[in-house]
Amino acid sequence: MTGITQSRQVAAAPDKVRGLPGHATVGTNDLDAASVFYDKLLAVFGIGRVLVQPNRAIYYGHRTLEFGIIKPFDGRPATVGNGGMIAFEAPSRSKVDEAHATALAAGGSDEGPPGPRGENGTGPYCAYFRDPEGNKFLIFRSGAGAA
Protein backbone atom coordinates (compact mmCIF):
# COMPACT_ATOMS: atom_id res chain seq x y z
CA MET A 1 0.00 0.00 0.00
CA THR A 2 1.03 3.57 -0.59
CA GLY A 3 -0.59 5.06 2.48
CA ILE A 4 -4.01 5.25 0.84
CA THR A 5 -6.56 3.34 2.83
CA GLN A 6 -8.65 0.68 1.15
CA SER A 7 -11.81 2.72 1.67
CA ARG A 8 -10.31 5.62 -0.27
CA GLN A 9 -9.56 3.36 -3.23
CA VAL A 10 -13.13 2.16 -3.63
CA ALA A 11 -15.31 3.98 -6.14
CA ALA A 12 -18.19 6.08 -4.91
CA ALA A 13 -21.30 4.14 -3.96
CA PRO A 14 -23.65 3.82 -6.97
CA ASP A 15 -26.41 5.67 -5.13
CA LYS A 16 -24.18 8.71 -4.52
CA VAL A 17 -23.87 10.97 -7.56
CA ARG A 18 -20.53 12.75 -7.78
CA GLY A 19 -21.79 15.51 -10.08
CA LEU A 20 -19.92 17.17 -12.87
CA PRO A 21 -16.13 17.13 -13.25
CA GLY A 22 -14.35 19.67 -11.09
CA HIS A 23 -13.80 22.23 -13.87
CA ALA A 24 -13.75 20.91 -17.39
CA THR A 25 -14.15 23.21 -20.38
CA VAL A 26 -14.92 22.92 -24.06
CA GLY A 27 -14.02 25.51 -26.62
CA THR A 28 -16.57 27.42 -28.65
CA ASN A 29 -16.50 29.70 -31.65
CA ASP A 30 -19.98 31.07 -30.88
CA LEU A 31 -20.42 31.76 -27.18
CA ASP A 32 -24.03 32.95 -27.57
CA ALA A 33 -25.18 29.83 -29.44
CA ALA A 34 -23.22 27.53 -27.11
CA SER A 35 -24.77 29.16 -24.06
CA VAL A 36 -28.29 28.48 -25.38
CA PHE A 37 -27.41 24.78 -25.81
CA TYR A 38 -25.73 24.39 -22.40
CA ASP A 39 -28.33 26.45 -20.51
CA LYS A 40 -30.94 23.91 -21.68
CA LEU A 41 -28.82 20.79 -21.23
CA LEU A 42 -27.45 21.56 -17.77
CA ALA A 43 -30.87 22.70 -16.50
CA VAL A 44 -31.82 18.99 -16.68
CA PHE A 45 -29.46 18.53 -13.72
CA GLY A 46 -30.51 21.71 -11.90
CA ILE A 47 -27.21 23.35 -12.82
CA GLY A 48 -26.97 26.98 -13.86
CA ARG A 49 -24.46 29.67 -14.60
CA VAL A 50 -22.07 30.59 -11.79
CA LEU A 51 -19.72 32.93 -13.67
CA VAL A 52 -20.01 34.85 -16.93
CA GLN A 53 -17.03 36.55 -18.52
CA PRO A 54 -18.62 38.59 -21.34
CA ASN A 55 -17.44 37.61 -24.83
CA ARG A 56 -15.00 35.11 -23.26
CA ALA A 57 -16.52 32.32 -21.14
CA ILE A 58 -19.53 31.01 -19.24
CA TYR A 59 -19.08 28.63 -16.34
CA TYR A 60 -21.74 26.35 -14.86
CA GLY A 61 -22.05 24.49 -11.58
CA HIS A 62 -24.08 23.96 -8.45
CA ARG A 63 -22.19 26.51 -6.36
CA THR A 64 -18.76 26.71 -7.95
CA LEU A 65 -17.10 26.29 -11.33
CA GLU A 66 -17.62 22.75 -12.60
CA PHE A 67 -17.98 23.08 -16.38
CA GLY A 68 -17.34 25.90 -18.80
CA ILE A 69 -17.63 26.96 -22.39
CA ILE A 70 -14.83 29.25 -23.49
CA LYS A 71 -13.44 31.06 -26.47
CA PRO A 72 -9.79 29.96 -26.83
CA PHE A 73 -7.45 32.37 -25.11
CA ASP A 74 -5.01 32.38 -28.04
CA GLY A 75 -7.70 33.81 -30.33
CA ARG A 76 -7.51 30.91 -32.78
CA PRO A 77 -10.64 28.89 -33.64
CA ALA A 78 -11.88 26.28 -31.19
CA THR A 79 -11.58 22.73 -32.51
CA VAL A 80 -12.86 19.37 -31.30
CA GLY A 81 -10.35 17.02 -29.72
CA ASN A 82 -10.16 13.60 -31.37
CA GLY A 83 -10.83 10.96 -28.71
CA GLY A 84 -11.82 13.50 -26.07
CA MET A 85 -15.09 13.09 -24.20
CA ILE A 86 -16.64 14.54 -21.05
CA ALA A 87 -18.85 12.32 -18.89
CA PHE A 88 -21.65 13.66 -16.71
CA GLU A 89 -23.08 11.36 -14.04
CA ALA A 90 -26.87 11.42 -13.77
CA PRO A 91 -28.88 10.70 -10.62
CA SER A 92 -31.19 8.31 -12.49
CA ARG A 93 -31.76 6.53 -15.78
CA SER A 94 -34.66 8.88 -16.51
CA LYS A 95 -32.25 11.83 -16.24
CA VAL A 96 -29.94 10.10 -18.74
CA ASP A 97 -32.92 9.84 -21.12
CA GLU A 98 -33.96 13.43 -20.47
CA ALA A 99 -30.46 14.88 -20.92
CA HIS A 100 -29.95 12.98 -24.19
CA ALA A 101 -33.32 14.13 -25.54
CA THR A 102 -32.62 17.71 -24.42
CA ALA A 103 -29.21 17.70 -26.12
CA LEU A 104 -30.71 16.50 -29.40
CA ALA A 105 -33.63 18.95 -29.21
CA ALA A 106 -31.18 21.80 -28.55
CA GLY A 107 -29.14 21.06 -31.67
CA GLY A 108 -26.80 18.26 -30.60
CA SER A 109 -26.32 15.03 -32.53
CA ASP A 110 -26.78 11.44 -31.42
CA GLU A 111 -23.67 9.32 -30.79
CA GLY A 112 -25.44 6.44 -29.04
CA PRO A 113 -29.00 6.24 -27.70
CA PRO A 114 -29.80 5.72 -24.02
CA GLY A 115 -29.54 2.14 -22.81
CA PRO A 116 -27.55 -0.34 -20.74
CA ARG A 117 -24.00 -1.03 -21.90
CA GLY A 118 -21.60 -3.87 -21.30
CA GLU A 119 -21.85 -7.61 -21.64
CA ASN A 120 -25.52 -8.68 -21.63
CA GLY A 121 -26.53 -5.10 -20.81
CA THR A 122 -25.24 -5.41 -17.25
CA GLY A 123 -23.03 -2.30 -17.38
CA PRO A 124 -23.94 1.31 -16.73
CA TYR A 125 -26.91 2.98 -18.40
CA CYS A 126 -25.44 5.43 -20.92
CA ALA A 127 -26.22 7.87 -23.71
CA TYR A 128 -23.78 9.66 -25.99
CA PHE A 129 -24.14 12.89 -27.97
CA ARG A 130 -22.16 15.71 -29.50
CA ASP A 131 -22.86 19.37 -28.89
CA PRO A 132 -23.50 21.59 -31.93
CA GLU A 133 -19.74 22.22 -32.30
CA GLY A 134 -18.82 18.51 -32.21
CA ASN A 135 -17.63 18.02 -28.61
CA LYS A 136 -18.52 14.51 -27.41
CA PHE A 137 -20.36 13.80 -24.15
CA LEU A 138 -21.49 10.78 -22.18
CA ILE A 139 -24.37 10.90 -19.69
CA PHE A 140 -24.40 7.83 -17.45
CA ARG A 141 -25.98 6.17 -14.44
CA SER A 142 -24.11 3.35 -12.74
CA GLY A 143 -25.49 0.84 -10.30
CA ALA A 144 -28.97 -0.43 -9.79
CA GLY A 145 -31.40 1.14 -12.20
CA ALA A 146 -32.86 4.05 -10.35
CA ALA A 147 -35.64 5.17 -12.65
mmCIF file with all atom_site columns, C-alpha atoms in Angstrom:
data_model
loop_
_atom_site.group_PDB
_atom_site.id
_atom_site.type_symbol
_atom_site.label_atom_id
_atom_site.label_alt_id
_atom_site.label_comp_id
_atom_site.label_asym_id
_atom_site.label_entity_id
_atom_site.label_seq_id
_atom_site.pdbx_PDB_ins_code
_atom_site.Cartn_x
_atom_site.Cartn_y
_atom_site.Cartn_z
_atom_site.occupancy
_atom_site.B_iso_or_equiv
_atom_site.pdbx_formal_charge
_atom_site.auth_seq_id
_atom_site.auth_comp_id
_atom_site.auth_asym_id
_atom_site.auth_atom_id
_atom_site.pdbx_PDB_model_num
ATOM 1   C CA . MET A 1 1   ? 0.000   0.000  0.000   1.00 0.00 ? 1   MET A CA 1
ATOM 2   C CA . THR A 1 2   ? 1.030   3.573  -0.586  1.00 0.00 ? 2   THR A CA 1
ATOM 3   C CA . GLY A 1 3   ? -0.586  5.055  2.485   1.00 0.00 ? 3   GLY A CA 1
ATOM 4   C CA . ILE A 1 4   ? -4.008  5.249  0.841   1.00 0.00 ? 4   ILE A CA 1
ATOM 5   C CA . THR A 1 5   ? -6.558  3.335  2.831   1.00 0.00 ? 5   THR A CA 1
ATOM 6   C CA . GLN A 1 6   ? -8.655  0.681  1.151   1.00 0.00 ? 6   GLN A CA 1
ATOM 7   C CA . SER A 1 7   ? -11.810 2.722  1.665   1.00 0.00 ? 7   SER A CA 1
ATOM 8   C CA . ARG A 1 8   ? -10.311 5.623  -0.269  1.00 0.00 ? 8   ARG A CA 1
ATOM 9   C CA . GLN A 1 9   ? -9.558  3.363  -3.227  1.00 0.00 ? 9   GLN A CA 1
ATOM 10  C CA . VAL A 1 10  ? -13.131 2.157  -3.633  1.00 0.00 ? 10  VAL A CA 1
ATOM 11  C CA . ALA A 1 11  ? -15.309 3.979  -6.142  1.00 0.00 ? 11  ALA A CA 1
ATOM 12  C CA . ALA A 1 12  ? -18.195 6.083  -4.914  1.00 0.00 ? 12  ALA A CA 1
ATOM 13  C CA . ALA A 1 13  ? -21.296 4.144  -3.957  1.00 0.00 ? 13  ALA A CA 1
ATOM 14  C CA . PRO A 1 14  ? -23.654 3.819  -6.971  1.00 0.00 ? 14  PRO A CA 1
ATOM 15  C CA . ASP A 1 15  ? -26.414 5.670  -5.126  1.00 0.00 ? 15  ASP A CA 1
ATOM 16  C CA . LYS A 1 16  ? -24.181 8.709  -4.520  1.00 0.00 ? 16  LYS A CA 1
ATOM 17  C CA . VAL A 1 17  ? -23.871 10.968 -7.555  1.00 0.00 ? 17  VAL A CA 1
ATOM 18  C CA . ARG A 1 18  ? -20.529 12.755 -7.776  1.00 0.00 ? 18  ARG A CA 1
ATOM 19  C CA . GLY A 1 19  ? -21.789 15.505 -10.075 1.00 0.00 ? 19  GLY A CA 1
ATOM 20  C CA . LEU A 1 20  ? -19.922 17.170 -12.874 1.00 0.00 ? 20  LEU A CA 1
ATOM 21  C CA . PRO A 1 21  ? -16.133 17.132 -13.247 1.00 0.00 ? 21  PRO A CA 1
ATOM 22  C CA . GLY A 1 22  ? -14.350 19.675 -11.092 1.00 0.00 ? 22  GLY A CA 1
ATOM 23  C CA . HIS A 1 23  ? -13.802 22.228 -13.866 1.00 0.00 ? 23  HIS A CA 1
ATOM 24  C CA . ALA A 1 24  ? -13.755 20.911 -17.394 1.00 0.00 ? 24  ALA A CA 1
ATOM 25  C CA . THR A 1 25  ? -14.149 23.210 -20.377 1.00 0.00 ? 25  THR A CA 1
ATOM 26  C CA . VAL A 1 26  ? -14.925 22.919 -24.064 1.00 0.00 ? 26  VAL A CA 1
ATOM 27  C CA . GLY A 1 27  ? -14.019 25.511 -26.625 1.00 0.00 ? 27  GLY A CA 1
ATOM 28  C CA . THR A 1 28  ? -16.567 27.417 -28.650 1.00 0.00 ? 28  THR A CA 1
ATOM 29  C CA . ASN A 1 29  ? -16.501 29.697 -31.650 1.00 0.00 ? 29  ASN A CA 1
ATOM 30  C CA . ASP A 1 30  ? -19.983 31.073 -30.877 1.00 0.00 ? 30  ASP A CA 1
ATOM 31  C CA . LEU A 1 31  ? -20.424 31.763 -27.178 1.00 0.00 ? 31  LEU A CA 1
ATOM 32  C CA . ASP A 1 32  ? -24.028 32.949 -27.568 1.00 0.00 ? 32  ASP A CA 1
ATOM 33  C CA . ALA A 1 33  ? -25.178 29.826 -29.443 1.00 0.00 ? 33  ALA A CA 1
ATOM 34  C CA . ALA A 1 34  ? -23.222 27.526 -27.113 1.00 0.00 ? 34  ALA A CA 1
ATOM 35  C CA . SER A 1 35  ? -24.773 29.162 -24.060 1.00 0.00 ? 35  SER A CA 1
ATOM 36  C CA . VAL A 1 36  ? -28.294 28.482 -25.383 1.00 0.00 ? 36  VAL A CA 1
ATOM 37  C CA . PHE A 1 37  ? -27.407 24.779 -25.814 1.00 0.00 ? 37  PHE A CA 1
ATOM 38  C CA . TYR A 1 38  ? -25.730 24.395 -22.400 1.00 0.00 ? 38  TYR A CA 1
ATOM 39  C CA . ASP A 1 39  ? -28.330 26.447 -20.514 1.00 0.00 ? 39  ASP A CA 1
ATOM 40  C CA . LYS A 1 40  ? -30.944 23.905 -21.676 1.00 0.00 ? 40  LYS A CA 1
ATOM 41  C CA . LEU A 1 41  ? -28.815 20.788 -21.234 1.00 0.00 ? 41  LEU A CA 1
ATOM 42  C CA . LEU A 1 42  ? -27.453 21.561 -17.773 1.00 0.00 ? 42  LEU A CA 1
ATOM 43  C CA . ALA A 1 43  ? -30.869 22.697 -16.503 1.00 0.00 ? 43  ALA A CA 1
ATOM 44  C CA . VAL A 1 44  ? -31.824 18.992 -16.681 1.00 0.00 ? 44  VAL A CA 1
ATOM 45  C CA . PHE A 1 45  ? -29.461 18.528 -13.719 1.00 0.00 ? 45  PHE A CA 1
ATOM 46  C CA . GLY A 1 46  ? -30.512 21.705 -11.905 1.00 0.00 ? 46  GLY A CA 1
ATOM 47  C CA . ILE A 1 47  ? -27.214 23.350 -12.817 1.00 0.00 ? 47  ILE A CA 1
ATOM 48  C CA . GLY A 1 48  ? -26.973 26.977 -13.863 1.00 0.00 ? 48  GLY A CA 1
ATOM 49  C CA . ARG A 1 49  ? -24.465 29.669 -14.601 1.00 0.00 ? 49  ARG A CA 1
ATOM 50  C CA . VAL A 1 50  ? -22.075 30.593 -11.793 1.00 0.00 ? 50  VAL A CA 1
ATOM 51  C CA . LEU A 1 51  ? -19.717 32.928 -13.673 1.00 0.00 ? 51  LEU A CA 1
ATOM 52  C CA . VAL A 1 52  ? -20.014 34.854 -16.930 1.00 0.00 ? 52  VAL A CA 1
ATOM 53  C CA . GLN A 1 53  ? -17.031 36.550 -18.520 1.00 0.00 ? 53  GLN A CA 1
ATOM 54  C CA . PRO A 1 54  ? -18.625 38.590 -21.335 1.00 0.00 ? 54  PRO A CA 1
ATOM 55  C CA . ASN A 1 55  ? -17.442 37.608 -24.827 1.00 0.00 ? 55  ASN A CA 1
ATOM 56  C CA . ARG A 1 56  ? -15.005 35.105 -23.263 1.00 0.00 ? 56  ARG A CA 1
ATOM 57  C CA . ALA A 1 57  ? -16.518 32.321 -21.137 1.00 0.00 ? 57  ALA A CA 1
ATOM 58  C CA . ILE A 1 58  ? -19.529 31.007 -19.243 1.00 0.00 ? 58  ILE A CA 1
ATOM 59  C CA . TYR A 1 59  ? -19.080 28.625 -16.336 1.00 0.00 ? 59  TYR A CA 1
ATOM 60  C CA . TYR A 1 60  ? -21.735 26.351 -14.862 1.00 0.00 ? 60  TYR A CA 1
ATOM 61  C CA . GLY A 1 61  ? -22.049 24.495 -11.582 1.00 0.00 ? 61  GLY A CA 1
ATOM 62  C CA . HIS A 1 62  ? -24.081 23.955 -8.450  1.00 0.00 ? 62  HIS A CA 1
ATOM 63  C CA . ARG A 1 63  ? -22.193 26.514 -6.362  1.00 0.00 ? 63  ARG A CA 1
ATOM 64  C CA . THR A 1 64  ? -18.763 26.711 -7.953  1.00 0.00 ? 64  THR A CA 1
ATOM 65  C CA . LEU A 1 65  ? -17.099 26.286 -11.329 1.00 0.00 ? 65  LEU A CA 1
ATOM 66  C CA . GLU A 1 66  ? -17.617 22.746 -12.601 1.00 0.00 ? 66  GLU A CA 1
ATOM 67  C CA . PHE A 1 67  ? -17.984 23.080 -16.378 1.00 0.00 ? 67  PHE A CA 1
ATOM 68  C CA . GLY A 1 68  ? -17.335 25.895 -18.796 1.00 0.00 ? 68  GLY A CA 1
ATOM 69  C CA . ILE A 1 69  ? -17.631 26.956 -22.386 1.00 0.00 ? 69  ILE A CA 1
ATOM 70  C CA . ILE A 1 70  ? -14.829 29.247 -23.487 1.00 0.00 ? 70  ILE A CA 1
ATOM 71  C CA . LYS A 1 71  ? -13.437 31.059 -26.468 1.00 0.00 ? 71  LYS A CA 1
ATOM 72  C CA . PRO A 1 72  ? -9.794  29.956 -26.832 1.00 0.00 ? 72  PRO A CA 1
ATOM 73  C CA . PHE A 1 73  ? -7.450  32.370 -25.112 1.00 0.00 ? 73  PHE A CA 1
ATOM 74  C CA . ASP A 1 74  ? -5.008  32.385 -28.036 1.00 0.00 ? 74  ASP A CA 1
ATOM 75  C CA . GLY A 1 75  ? -7.699  33.814 -30.332 1.00 0.00 ? 75  GLY A CA 1
ATOM 76  C CA . ARG A 1 76  ? -7.510  30.913 -32.781 1.00 0.00 ? 76  ARG A CA 1
ATOM 77  C CA . PRO A 1 77  ? -10.640 28.892 -33.644 1.00 0.00 ? 77  PRO A CA 1
ATOM 78  C CA . ALA A 1 78  ? -11.879 26.285 -31.187 1.00 0.00 ? 78  ALA A CA 1
ATOM 79  C CA . THR A 1 79  ? -11.577 22.734 -32.505 1.00 0.00 ? 79  THR A CA 1
ATOM 80  C CA . VAL A 1 80  ? -12.862 19.372 -31.304 1.00 0.00 ? 80  VAL A CA 1
ATOM 81  C CA . GLY A 1 81  ? -10.353 17.017 -29.719 1.00 0.00 ? 81  GLY A CA 1
ATOM 82  C CA . ASN A 1 82  ? -10.165 13.605 -31.371 1.00 0.00 ? 82  ASN A CA 1
ATOM 83  C CA . GLY A 1 83  ? -10.834 10.963 -28.713 1.00 0.00 ? 83  GLY A CA 1
ATOM 84  C CA . GLY A 1 84  ? -11.821 13.499 -26.065 1.00 0.00 ? 84  GLY A CA 1
ATOM 85  C CA . MET A 1 85  ? -15.086 13.088 -24.196 1.00 0.00 ? 85  MET A CA 1
ATOM 86  C CA . ILE A 1 86  ? -16.639 14.543 -21.055 1.00 0.00 ? 86  ILE A CA 1
ATOM 87  C CA . ALA A 1 87  ? -18.847 12.323 -18.894 1.00 0.00 ? 87  ALA A CA 1
ATOM 88  C CA . PHE A 1 88  ? -21.651 13.658 -16.707 1.00 0.00 ? 88  PHE A CA 1
ATOM 89  C CA . GLU A 1 89  ? -23.082 11.361 -14.045 1.00 0.00 ? 89  GLU A CA 1
ATOM 90  C CA . ALA A 1 90  ? -26.874 11.423 -13.772 1.00 0.00 ? 90  ALA A CA 1
ATOM 91  C CA . PRO A 1 91  ? -28.876 10.697 -10.616 1.00 0.00 ? 91  PRO A CA 1
ATOM 92  C CA . SER A 1 92  ? -31.188 8.307  -12.486 1.00 0.00 ? 92  SER A CA 1
ATOM 93  C CA . ARG A 1 93  ? -31.764 6.533  -15.783 1.00 0.00 ? 93  ARG A CA 1
ATOM 94  C CA . SER A 1 94  ? -34.659 8.878  -16.508 1.00 0.00 ? 94  SER A CA 1
ATOM 95  C CA . LYS A 1 95  ? -32.251 11.826 -16.238 1.00 0.00 ? 95  LYS A CA 1
ATOM 96  C CA . VAL A 1 96  ? -29.944 10.095 -18.743 1.00 0.00 ? 96  VAL A CA 1
ATOM 97  C CA . ASP A 1 97  ? -32.919 9.843  -21.124 1.00 0.00 ? 97  ASP A CA 1
ATOM 98  C CA . GLU A 1 98  ? -33.963 13.434 -20.474 1.00 0.00 ? 98  GLU A CA 1
ATOM 99  C CA . ALA A 1 99  ? -30.463 14.875 -20.916 1.00 0.00 ? 99  ALA A CA 1
ATOM 100 C CA . HIS A 1 100 ? -29.947 12.984 -24.188 1.00 0.00 ? 100 HIS A CA 1
ATOM 101 C CA . ALA A 1 101 ? -33.316 14.133 -25.537 1.00 0.00 ? 101 ALA A CA 1
ATOM 102 C CA . THR A 1 102 ? -32.624 17.705 -24.420 1.00 0.00 ? 102 THR A CA 1
ATOM 103 C CA . ALA A 1 103 ? -29.215 17.704 -26.115 1.00 0.00 ? 103 ALA A CA 1
ATOM 104 C CA . LEU A 1 104 ? -30.714 16.502 -29.402 1.00 0.00 ? 104 LEU A CA 1
ATOM 105 C CA . ALA A 1 105 ? -33.630 18.951 -29.215 1.00 0.00 ? 105 ALA A CA 1
ATOM 106 C CA . ALA A 1 106 ? -31.184 21.801 -28.555 1.00 0.00 ? 106 ALA A CA 1
ATOM 107 C CA . GLY A 1 107 ? -29.140 21.058 -31.673 1.00 0.00 ? 107 GLY A CA 1
ATOM 108 C CA . GLY A 1 108 ? -26.805 18.262 -30.599 1.00 0.00 ? 108 GLY A CA 1
ATOM 109 C CA . SER A 1 109 ? -26.316 15.031 -32.530 1.00 0.00 ? 109 SER A CA 1
ATOM 110 C CA . ASP A 1 110 ? -26.781 11.437 -31.415 1.00 0.00 ? 110 ASP A CA 1
ATOM 111 C CA . GLU A 1 111 ? -23.666 9.315  -30.795 1.00 0.00 ? 111 GLU A CA 1
ATOM 112 C CA . GLY A 1 112 ? -25.440 6.439  -29.045 1.00 0.00 ? 112 GLY A CA 1
ATOM 113 C CA . PRO A 1 113 ? -29.000 6.244  -27.697 1.00 0.00 ? 113 PRO A CA 1
ATOM 114 C CA . PRO A 1 114 ? -29.801 5.717  -24.015 1.00 0.00 ? 114 PRO A CA 1
ATOM 115 C CA . GLY A 1 115 ? -29.543 2.142  -22.814 1.00 0.00 ? 115 GLY A CA 1
ATOM 116 C CA . PRO A 1 116 ? -27.553 -0.337 -20.745 1.00 0.00 ? 116 PRO A CA 1
ATOM 117 C CA . ARG A 1 117 ? -24.002 -1.026 -21.899 1.00 0.00 ? 117 ARG A CA 1
ATOM 118 C CA . GLY A 1 118 ? -21.603 -3.865 -21.298 1.00 0.00 ? 118 GLY A CA 1
ATOM 119 C CA . GLU A 1 119 ? -21.850 -7.608 -21.644 1.00 0.00 ? 119 GLU A CA 1
ATOM 120 C CA . ASN A 1 120 ? -25.515 -8.676 -21.634 1.00 0.00 ? 120 ASN A CA 1
ATOM 121 C CA . GLY A 1 121 ? -26.531 -5.103 -20.812 1.00 0.00 ? 121 GLY A CA 1
ATOM 122 C CA . THR A 1 122 ? -25.245 -5.408 -17.249 1.00 0.00 ? 122 THR A CA 1
ATOM 123 C CA . GLY A 1 123 ? -23.032 -2.304 -17.383 1.00 0.00 ? 123 GLY A CA 1
ATOM 124 C CA . PRO A 1 124 ? -23.944 1.310  -16.733 1.00 0.00 ? 124 PRO A CA 1
ATOM 125 C CA . TYR A 1 125 ? -26.912 2.975  -18.401 1.00 0.00 ? 125 TYR A CA 1
ATOM 126 C CA . CYS A 1 126 ? -25.441 5.427  -20.919 1.00 0.00 ? 126 CYS A CA 1
ATOM 127 C CA . ALA A 1 127 ? -26.221 7.867  -23.710 1.00 0.00 ? 127 ALA A CA 1
ATOM 128 C CA . TYR A 1 128 ? -23.779 9.661  -25.990 1.00 0.00 ? 128 TYR A CA 1
ATOM 129 C CA . PHE A 1 129 ? -24.138 12.885 -27.971 1.00 0.00 ? 129 PHE A CA 1
ATOM 130 C CA . ARG A 1 130 ? -22.161 15.708 -29.496 1.00 0.00 ? 130 ARG A CA 1
ATOM 131 C CA . ASP A 1 131 ? -22.862 19.367 -28.889 1.00 0.00 ? 131 ASP A CA 1
ATOM 132 C CA . PRO A 1 132 ? -23.501 21.588 -31.932 1.00 0.00 ? 132 PRO A CA 1
ATOM 133 C CA . GLU A 1 133 ? -19.737 22.217 -32.303 1.00 0.00 ? 133 GLU A CA 1
ATOM 134 C CA . GLY A 1 134 ? -18.819 18.515 -32.213 1.00 0.00 ? 134 GLY A CA 1
ATOM 135 C CA . ASN A 1 135 ? -17.629 18.019 -28.613 1.00 0.00 ? 135 ASN A CA 1
ATOM 136 C CA . LYS A 1 136 ? -18.516 14.513 -27.412 1.00 0.00 ? 136 LYS A CA 1
ATOM 137 C CA . PHE A 1 137 ? -20.361 13.798 -24.146 1.00 0.00 ? 137 PHE A CA 1
ATOM 138 C CA . LEU A 1 138 ? -21.495 10.782 -22.176 1.00 0.00 ? 138 LEU A CA 1
ATOM 139 C CA . ILE A 1 139 ? -24.369 10.903 -19.692 1.00 0.00 ? 139 ILE A CA 1
ATOM 140 C CA . PHE A 1 140 ? -24.402 7.829  -17.449 1.00 0.00 ? 140 PHE A CA 1
ATOM 141 C CA . ARG A 1 141 ? -25.979 6.175  -14.436 1.00 0.00 ? 141 ARG A CA 1
ATOM 142 C CA . SER A 1 142 ? -24.107 3.354  -12.740 1.00 0.00 ? 142 SER A CA 1
ATOM 143 C CA . GLY A 1 143 ? -25.495 0.841  -10.299 1.00 0.00 ? 143 GLY A CA 1
ATOM 144 C CA . ALA A 1 144 ? -28.975 -0.429 -9.789  1.00 0.00 ? 144 ALA A CA 1
ATOM 145 C CA . GLY A 1 145 ? -31.398 1.142  -12.197 1.00 0.00 ? 145 GLY A CA 1
ATOM 146 C CA . ALA A 1 146 ? -32.863 4.053  -10.349 1.00 0.00 ? 146 ALA A CA 1
ATOM 147 C CA . ALA A 1 147 ? -35.643 5.173  -12.653 1.00 0.00 ? 147 ALA A CA 1
#
